[in-house]
DNA sequence: AGGAAGATCTACT
DNA sequence: GTAGATCTTCCTA
């Protein structure tokens, strides 16, 4: 997907990323899968957002060019976001994948019994794809990047709900997911 | 230098 | 279904 795809309202991009294929290039292999769950986060008006209290060193990617990764830590995990906004500030948290590529390599990164637990949830997904802060700012619209997003056919009915785990949410629901998909968290 | 928060996960019961 | 671990970053002193 190109720059124009991400240069739209954050919630539109969050909705349209469902079904797309997220690919992580690692050691000559391609790992990843179909995006089945996302959330939209905004700028100063969003109390749950990392951008809420203004520009810091660690969140500068979120204020920048759409189509770049914004990686940030919570507890001991890394959250993978793609910067997406038209006016203001925003990013889309990728919360879950249905694994389709490099399953063996992902299991090496994140040993787990159940395939279902491989990429269900933002922390698990980042472990399986070996995502950490070093990928902050990577441009996913460039073909040679270590993370890219490929267009893919739609997957099924989309539902929305309040965002997961946030202490202070917005009145509108900003979580989007593919209804009934086993890799959706929660 | 130390404390607190946080968009989580695991391992119990 | 709930308690506790764990780590990066920020804030205050």
PDB file of C-alpha atoms (C1' of nucleotides) in Angstrom, chain C:
ATOM      1  C1'  DG C   1     -11.310 -14.531  36.265  1.00  0.00           C
ATOM      2  C1'  DT C   2      -7.622 -12.409  38.719  1.00  0.00           C
ATOM      3  C1'  DA C   3      -2.971 -11.455  40.582  1.00  0.00           C
ATOM      4  C1'  DG C   4       1.633 -10.532  39.601  1.00  0.00           C
ATOM      5  C1'  DA C   5       5.756  -9.981  36.494  1.00  0.00           C
ATOM      6  C1'  DT C   6       8.174  -7.169  33.799  1.00  0.00           C
ATOM      7  C1'  DC C   7      10.520  -2.869  31.184  1.00  0.00           C
ATOM      8  C1'  DT C   8      10.724   1.556  28.823  1.00  0.00           C
ATOM      9  C1'  DT C   9       9.903   6.154  29.460  1.00  0.00           C
ATOM     10  C1'  DC C  10       8.614  10.252  31.826  1.00  0.00           C
ATOM     11  C1'  DC C  11       8.285  13.239  35.874  1.00  0.00           C
ATOM     12  C1'  DT C  12       9.958  15.246  40.090  1.00  0.00           C
ATOM     13  C1'  DA C  13      13.542  16.202  43.265  1.00  0.00           C
TER      14       DA C  13
END
